[in-house]
Short mmCIF file of C-alpha atoms in Angstrom, two decimals:
data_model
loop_
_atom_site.label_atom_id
_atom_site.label_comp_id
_atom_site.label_asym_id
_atom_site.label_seq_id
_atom_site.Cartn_x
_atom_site.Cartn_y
_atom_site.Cartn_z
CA UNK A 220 177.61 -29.43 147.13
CA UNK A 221 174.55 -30.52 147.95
CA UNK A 222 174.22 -28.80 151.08
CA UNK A 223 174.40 -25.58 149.16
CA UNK A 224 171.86 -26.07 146.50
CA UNK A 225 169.17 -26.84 149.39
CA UNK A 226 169.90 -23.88 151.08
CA UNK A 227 169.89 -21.79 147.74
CA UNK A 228 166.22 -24.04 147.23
CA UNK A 229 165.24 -23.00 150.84
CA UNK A 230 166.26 -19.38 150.26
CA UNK A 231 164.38 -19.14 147.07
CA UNK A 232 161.22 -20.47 148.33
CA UNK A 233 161.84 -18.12 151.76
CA UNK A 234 161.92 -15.34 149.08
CA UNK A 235 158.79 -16.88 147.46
CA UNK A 236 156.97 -16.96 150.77
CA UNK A 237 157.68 -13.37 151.47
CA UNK A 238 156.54 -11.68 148.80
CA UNK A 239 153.46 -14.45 148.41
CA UNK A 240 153.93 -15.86 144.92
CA UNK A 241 154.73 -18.73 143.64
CA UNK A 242 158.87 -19.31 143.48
CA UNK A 243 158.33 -19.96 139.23
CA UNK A 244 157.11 -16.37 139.55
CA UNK A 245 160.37 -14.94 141.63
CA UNK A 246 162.19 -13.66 137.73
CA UNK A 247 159.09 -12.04 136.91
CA UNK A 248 158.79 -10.21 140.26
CA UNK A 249 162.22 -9.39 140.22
CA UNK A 250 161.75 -7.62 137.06
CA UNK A 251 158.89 -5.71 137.96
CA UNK A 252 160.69 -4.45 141.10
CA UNK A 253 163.48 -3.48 139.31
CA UNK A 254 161.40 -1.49 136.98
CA UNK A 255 159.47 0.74 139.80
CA UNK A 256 163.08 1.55 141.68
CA UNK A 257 164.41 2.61 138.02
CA UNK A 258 161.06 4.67 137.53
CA UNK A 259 161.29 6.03 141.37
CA UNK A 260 164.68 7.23 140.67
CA UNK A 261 163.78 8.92 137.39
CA UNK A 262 160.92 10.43 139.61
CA UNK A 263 163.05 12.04 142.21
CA UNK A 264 165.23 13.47 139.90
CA UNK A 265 162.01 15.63 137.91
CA UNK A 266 160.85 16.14 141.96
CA UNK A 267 162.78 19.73 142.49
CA UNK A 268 160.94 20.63 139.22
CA UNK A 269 157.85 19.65 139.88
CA UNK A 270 158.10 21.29 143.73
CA UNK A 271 159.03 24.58 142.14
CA UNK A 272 156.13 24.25 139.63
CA UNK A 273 153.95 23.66 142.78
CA UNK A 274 155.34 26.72 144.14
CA UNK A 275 155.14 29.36 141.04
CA UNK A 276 151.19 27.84 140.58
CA UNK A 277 150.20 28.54 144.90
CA UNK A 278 151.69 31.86 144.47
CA UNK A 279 149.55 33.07 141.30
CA UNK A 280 146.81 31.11 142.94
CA UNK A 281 147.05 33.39 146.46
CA UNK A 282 147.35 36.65 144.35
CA UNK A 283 144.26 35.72 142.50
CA UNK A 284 142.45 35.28 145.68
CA UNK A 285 144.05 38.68 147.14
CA UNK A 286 142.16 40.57 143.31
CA UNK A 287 138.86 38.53 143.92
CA UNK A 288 138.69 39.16 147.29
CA UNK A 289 139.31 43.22 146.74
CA UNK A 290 136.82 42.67 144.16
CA UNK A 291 134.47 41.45 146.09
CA UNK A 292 134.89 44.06 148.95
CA UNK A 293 133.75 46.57 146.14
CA UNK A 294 130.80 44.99 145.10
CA UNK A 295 129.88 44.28 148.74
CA UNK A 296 130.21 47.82 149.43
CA UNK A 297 128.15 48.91 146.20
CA UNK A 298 125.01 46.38 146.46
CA UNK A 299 125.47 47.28 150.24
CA UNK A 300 124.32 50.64 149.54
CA UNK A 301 122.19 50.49 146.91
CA UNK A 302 120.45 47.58 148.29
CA UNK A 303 119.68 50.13 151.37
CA UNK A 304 118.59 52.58 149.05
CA UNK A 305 116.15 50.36 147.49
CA UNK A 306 114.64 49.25 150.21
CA UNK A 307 112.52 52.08 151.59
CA UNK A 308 110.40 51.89 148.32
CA UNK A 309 109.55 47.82 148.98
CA UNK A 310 107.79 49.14 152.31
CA UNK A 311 111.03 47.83 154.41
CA UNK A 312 112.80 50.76 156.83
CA UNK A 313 116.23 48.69 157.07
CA UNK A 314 119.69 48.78 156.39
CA UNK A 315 121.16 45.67 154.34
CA UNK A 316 125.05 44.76 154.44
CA UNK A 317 126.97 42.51 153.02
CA UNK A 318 129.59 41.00 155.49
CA UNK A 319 132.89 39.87 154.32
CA UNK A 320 135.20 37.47 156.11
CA UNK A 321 138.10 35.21 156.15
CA UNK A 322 138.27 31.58 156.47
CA UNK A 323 140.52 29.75 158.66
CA UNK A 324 144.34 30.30 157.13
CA UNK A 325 143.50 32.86 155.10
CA UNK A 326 146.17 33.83 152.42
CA UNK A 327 148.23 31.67 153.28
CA UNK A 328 146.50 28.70 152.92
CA UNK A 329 143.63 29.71 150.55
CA UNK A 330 140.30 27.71 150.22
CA UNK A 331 139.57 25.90 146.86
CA UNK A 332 136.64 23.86 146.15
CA UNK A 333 133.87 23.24 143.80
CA UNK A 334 131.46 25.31 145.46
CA UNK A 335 133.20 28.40 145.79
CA UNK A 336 136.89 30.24 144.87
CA UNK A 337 138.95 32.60 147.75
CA UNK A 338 139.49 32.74 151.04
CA UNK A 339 135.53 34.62 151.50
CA UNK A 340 132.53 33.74 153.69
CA UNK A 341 129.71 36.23 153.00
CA UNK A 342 127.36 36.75 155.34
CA UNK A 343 124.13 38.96 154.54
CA UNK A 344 122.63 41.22 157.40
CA UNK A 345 119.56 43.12 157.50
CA UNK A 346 119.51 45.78 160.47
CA UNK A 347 115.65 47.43 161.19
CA UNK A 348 116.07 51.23 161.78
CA UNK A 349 114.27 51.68 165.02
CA UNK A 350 114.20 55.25 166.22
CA UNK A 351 114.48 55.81 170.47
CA UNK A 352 112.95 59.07 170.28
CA UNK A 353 116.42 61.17 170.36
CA UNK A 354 118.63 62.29 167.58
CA UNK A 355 120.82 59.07 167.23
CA UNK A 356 119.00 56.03 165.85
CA UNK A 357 119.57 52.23 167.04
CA UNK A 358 119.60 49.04 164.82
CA UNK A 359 118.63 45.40 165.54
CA UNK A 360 119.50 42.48 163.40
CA UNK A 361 121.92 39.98 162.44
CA UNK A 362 122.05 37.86 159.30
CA UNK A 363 118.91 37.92 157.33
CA UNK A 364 118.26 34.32 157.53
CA UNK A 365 118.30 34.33 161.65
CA UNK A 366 115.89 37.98 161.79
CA UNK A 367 114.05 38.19 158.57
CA UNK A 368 110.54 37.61 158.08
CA UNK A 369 109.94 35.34 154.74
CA UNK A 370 108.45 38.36 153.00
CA UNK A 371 111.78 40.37 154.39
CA UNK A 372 113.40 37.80 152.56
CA UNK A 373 112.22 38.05 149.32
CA UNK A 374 111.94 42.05 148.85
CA UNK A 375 115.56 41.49 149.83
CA UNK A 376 115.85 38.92 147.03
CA UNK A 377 114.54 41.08 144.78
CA UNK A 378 116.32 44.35 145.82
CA UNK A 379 119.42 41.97 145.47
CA UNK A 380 118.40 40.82 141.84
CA UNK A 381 117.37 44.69 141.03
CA UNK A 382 120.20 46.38 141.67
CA UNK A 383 122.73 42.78 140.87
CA UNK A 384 121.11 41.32 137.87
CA UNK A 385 121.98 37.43 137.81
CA UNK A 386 122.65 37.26 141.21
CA UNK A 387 120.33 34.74 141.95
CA UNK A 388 121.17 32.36 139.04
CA UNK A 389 124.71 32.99 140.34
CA UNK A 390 123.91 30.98 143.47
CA UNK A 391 121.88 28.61 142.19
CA UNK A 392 122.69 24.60 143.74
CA UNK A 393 123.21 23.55 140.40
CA UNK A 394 125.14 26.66 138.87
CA UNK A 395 128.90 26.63 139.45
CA UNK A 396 131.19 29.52 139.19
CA UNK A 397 132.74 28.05 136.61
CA UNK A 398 129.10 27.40 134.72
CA UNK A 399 128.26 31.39 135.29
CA UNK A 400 132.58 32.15 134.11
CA UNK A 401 131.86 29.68 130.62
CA UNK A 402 127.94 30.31 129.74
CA UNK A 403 126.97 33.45 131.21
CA UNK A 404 123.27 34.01 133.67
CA UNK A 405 120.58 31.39 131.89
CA UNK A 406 116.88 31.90 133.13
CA UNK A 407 115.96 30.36 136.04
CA UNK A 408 112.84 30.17 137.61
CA UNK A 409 112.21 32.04 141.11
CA UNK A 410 109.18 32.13 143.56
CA UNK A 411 108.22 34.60 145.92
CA UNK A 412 106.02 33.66 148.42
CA UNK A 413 103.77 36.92 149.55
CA UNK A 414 106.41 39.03 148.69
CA UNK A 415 104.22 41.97 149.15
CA UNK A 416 102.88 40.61 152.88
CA UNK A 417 101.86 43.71 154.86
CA UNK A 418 102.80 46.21 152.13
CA UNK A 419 100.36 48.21 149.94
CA UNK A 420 100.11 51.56 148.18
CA UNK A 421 103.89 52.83 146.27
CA UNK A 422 105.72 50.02 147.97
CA UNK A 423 103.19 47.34 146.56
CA UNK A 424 103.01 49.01 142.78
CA UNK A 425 106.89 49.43 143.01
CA UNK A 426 107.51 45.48 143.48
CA UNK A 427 104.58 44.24 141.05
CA UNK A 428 107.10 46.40 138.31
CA UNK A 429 110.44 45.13 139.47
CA UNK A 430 109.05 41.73 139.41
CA UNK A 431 107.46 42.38 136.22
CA UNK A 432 111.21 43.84 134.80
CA UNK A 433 113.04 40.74 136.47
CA UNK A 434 110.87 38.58 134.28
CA UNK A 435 110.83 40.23 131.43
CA UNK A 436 115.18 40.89 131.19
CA UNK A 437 114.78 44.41 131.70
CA UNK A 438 117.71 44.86 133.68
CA UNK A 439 119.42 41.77 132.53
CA UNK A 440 120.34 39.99 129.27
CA UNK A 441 118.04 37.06 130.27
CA UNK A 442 114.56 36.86 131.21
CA UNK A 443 113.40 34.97 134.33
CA UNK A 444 110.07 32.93 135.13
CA UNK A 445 108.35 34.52 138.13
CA UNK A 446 106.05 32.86 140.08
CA UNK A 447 104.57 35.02 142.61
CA UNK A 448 101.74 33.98 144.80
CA UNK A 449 100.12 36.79 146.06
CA UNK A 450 97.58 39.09 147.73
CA UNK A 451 97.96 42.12 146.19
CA UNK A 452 96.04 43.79 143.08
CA UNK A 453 99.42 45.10 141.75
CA UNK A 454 100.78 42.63 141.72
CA UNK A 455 98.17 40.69 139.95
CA UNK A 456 97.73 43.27 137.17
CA UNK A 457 101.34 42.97 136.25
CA UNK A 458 101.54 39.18 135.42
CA UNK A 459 101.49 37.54 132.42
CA UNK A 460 99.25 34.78 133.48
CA UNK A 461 96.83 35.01 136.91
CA UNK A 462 96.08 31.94 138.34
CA UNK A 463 93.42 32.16 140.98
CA UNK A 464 93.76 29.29 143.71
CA UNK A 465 90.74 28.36 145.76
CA UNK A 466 90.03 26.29 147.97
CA UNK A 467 86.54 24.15 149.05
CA UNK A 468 85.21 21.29 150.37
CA UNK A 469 84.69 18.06 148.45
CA UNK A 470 81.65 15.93 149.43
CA UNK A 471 82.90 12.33 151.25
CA UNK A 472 86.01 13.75 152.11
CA UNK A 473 87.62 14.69 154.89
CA UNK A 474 90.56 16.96 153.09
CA UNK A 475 90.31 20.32 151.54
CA UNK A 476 89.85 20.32 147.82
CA UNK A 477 92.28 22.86 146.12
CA UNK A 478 91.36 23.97 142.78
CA UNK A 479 93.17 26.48 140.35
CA UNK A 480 91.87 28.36 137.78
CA UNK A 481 93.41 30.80 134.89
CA UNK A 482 91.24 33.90 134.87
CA UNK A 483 91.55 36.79 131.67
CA UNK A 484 89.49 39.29 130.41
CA UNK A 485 86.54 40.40 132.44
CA UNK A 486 86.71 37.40 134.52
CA UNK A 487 90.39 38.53 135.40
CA UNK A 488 89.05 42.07 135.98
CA UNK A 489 86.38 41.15 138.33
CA UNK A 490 89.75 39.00 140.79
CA UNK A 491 91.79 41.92 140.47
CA UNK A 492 88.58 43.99 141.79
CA UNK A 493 87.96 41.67 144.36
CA UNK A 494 91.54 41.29 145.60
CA UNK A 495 91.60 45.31 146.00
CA UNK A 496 88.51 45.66 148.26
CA UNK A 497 86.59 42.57 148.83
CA UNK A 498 83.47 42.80 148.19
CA UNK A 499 82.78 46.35 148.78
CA UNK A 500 82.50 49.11 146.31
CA UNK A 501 82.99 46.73 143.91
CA UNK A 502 81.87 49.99 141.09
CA UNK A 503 84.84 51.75 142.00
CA UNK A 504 86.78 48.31 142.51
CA UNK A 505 85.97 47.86 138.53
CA UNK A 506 87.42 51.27 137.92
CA UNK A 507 90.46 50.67 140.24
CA UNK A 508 91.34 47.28 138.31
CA UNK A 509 91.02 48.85 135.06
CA UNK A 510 93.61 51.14 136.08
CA UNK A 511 95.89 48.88 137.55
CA UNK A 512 95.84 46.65 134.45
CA UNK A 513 96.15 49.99 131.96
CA UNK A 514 98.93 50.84 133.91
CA UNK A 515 100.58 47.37 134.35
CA UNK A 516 100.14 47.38 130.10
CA UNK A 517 102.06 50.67 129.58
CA UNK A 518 104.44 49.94 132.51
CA UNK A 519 105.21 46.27 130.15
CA UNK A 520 105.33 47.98 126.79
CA UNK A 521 107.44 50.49 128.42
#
């Protein structure tokens, strides 16, 4: 009747309304919909599969985060002491530690990002051995980036690149664990700022020849650029290339002019003179520099 075919018109264009097409479009809909419920159903059926997958791959996952973190208590352990052991010679009476902990959830629900792999949060801590004037001897410190001095810092750095080779192109921003896994340690370049601040004699000659072995690949399979601005003769002798940076004042203006110079030869000889005594002695300063660079020279061809 005619009753019926406007309510199946009415229904059709309910049906239309609800899903917000037009009703000519209501078959093609239809089909669609019938296609996603077929594909859901195949779906849950590989679900218990794919769960069980997800299962077997968390597991392996958690025990590979249980060997890397054992690993890792090793090496923390090792560069912990030899780090210490180091340090004495770079003029620095401390105690260095590396600090291992969990994050939040732990095994059980281990960390994975881009940035790092396990369940670890290293923390670095420098301690300064300060003796009370009895047999047992107190520390003070706390992570090195809260209680070190910059020049702390770097002797650290390079006590941590000494003993770790490729440590610090490990961590750098733009060098992933899985960069380091696939290509290995590339050089980098690193710059210590007055490494050797309030250090002279053995400690001073000691880093100008770990800085000079850092650079050169001596411990590791790839060289480094080293930048190090400095203060001290030894240092100076060591380099490949000593800039000298002075700094004056320019006529009509009310800012500093900064100029840098590349000194060799005698010219380098007489810097390297006056770095190790001013302007005193500057006889003996000549024979001092001499030695420093004949040194640096065997210390290089080494």
């Amino acid at each position: 009747s005619m009753e019926e075919v406007d309510g199946l018109v009415a229904d059709w264009n309910a049906l239309a309304r609800k899903h917000g097409i037009s009703p000519y479009a209501l078959p093609t809909c239809h089909t669609s919909l019938r296609q996603e419920i077929d594909g859901n159903v195949e779906a849950l059926k590989l679900l218990p599969e794919a769960e069980e997958d997800e299962r077997v791959a968390f597991e392996d996952y958690t025990h590979a985060c249980e060997e890397l973190s054992y690993a890792r208590e090793i090496v923390a352990s090792n560069l912990s002491r030899s780090v210490t052991e180091l340090l004495p010679s770079l003029g620095l009476e401390c105690t260095f530690q590396v600090q291992l902990t969990q994050r939040p959830g732990g095994f059980e629900d281990p960390y994975c990002g881009s940035e790092t792999l396990g369940v670890d949060v290293v923390d670095l801590l420098l301690f300064h051995n300060k003796v009370n004037g009895g047999p047992n001897e107190s520390k003070r410190g706390g992570k090195i980036e809260q209680v070190g001095s910059s020049g702390e810092k770097s002797r650290v750095l390079l006590a941590i690149e000494t003993c770790l080779p490729g440590s610090i192109g490990a961590t750098c921003n733009n060098c992933s664990p899985q960069h380091v896994i696939q290509n290995g340690n590339s050089p980098i370049s690193i710059v210590y700022d007055e490494i050797d601040a309030h250090v002279g004699g053995r400690a001073a000659v000691t880093i100008a020849k770990l800085l000079a072995d850092q650079s050169s690949g001596e411990a590791s399979r790839a060289g480094n650029q080293i930048i190090a601005i400095t203060h001290s003769a030894s240092v100076a002798a060591i380099a490949d290339r000593h800039i000298v940076i002075e700094r004056g004042s320019t006529s009509g203006s009310s800012s500093p002019a900064v100029r840098a110079s590349v000194v060799d030869g005698s010219s380098r000889r007489k810097e390297i003179a006056r770095m190790a005594s001013g302007d005193l002695a500057m006889g003996e300063a000549a024979t001092f520099a001499d030695a420093l660079i004949r040194d640096a020279l065997l210390h290089r061809d080494a």
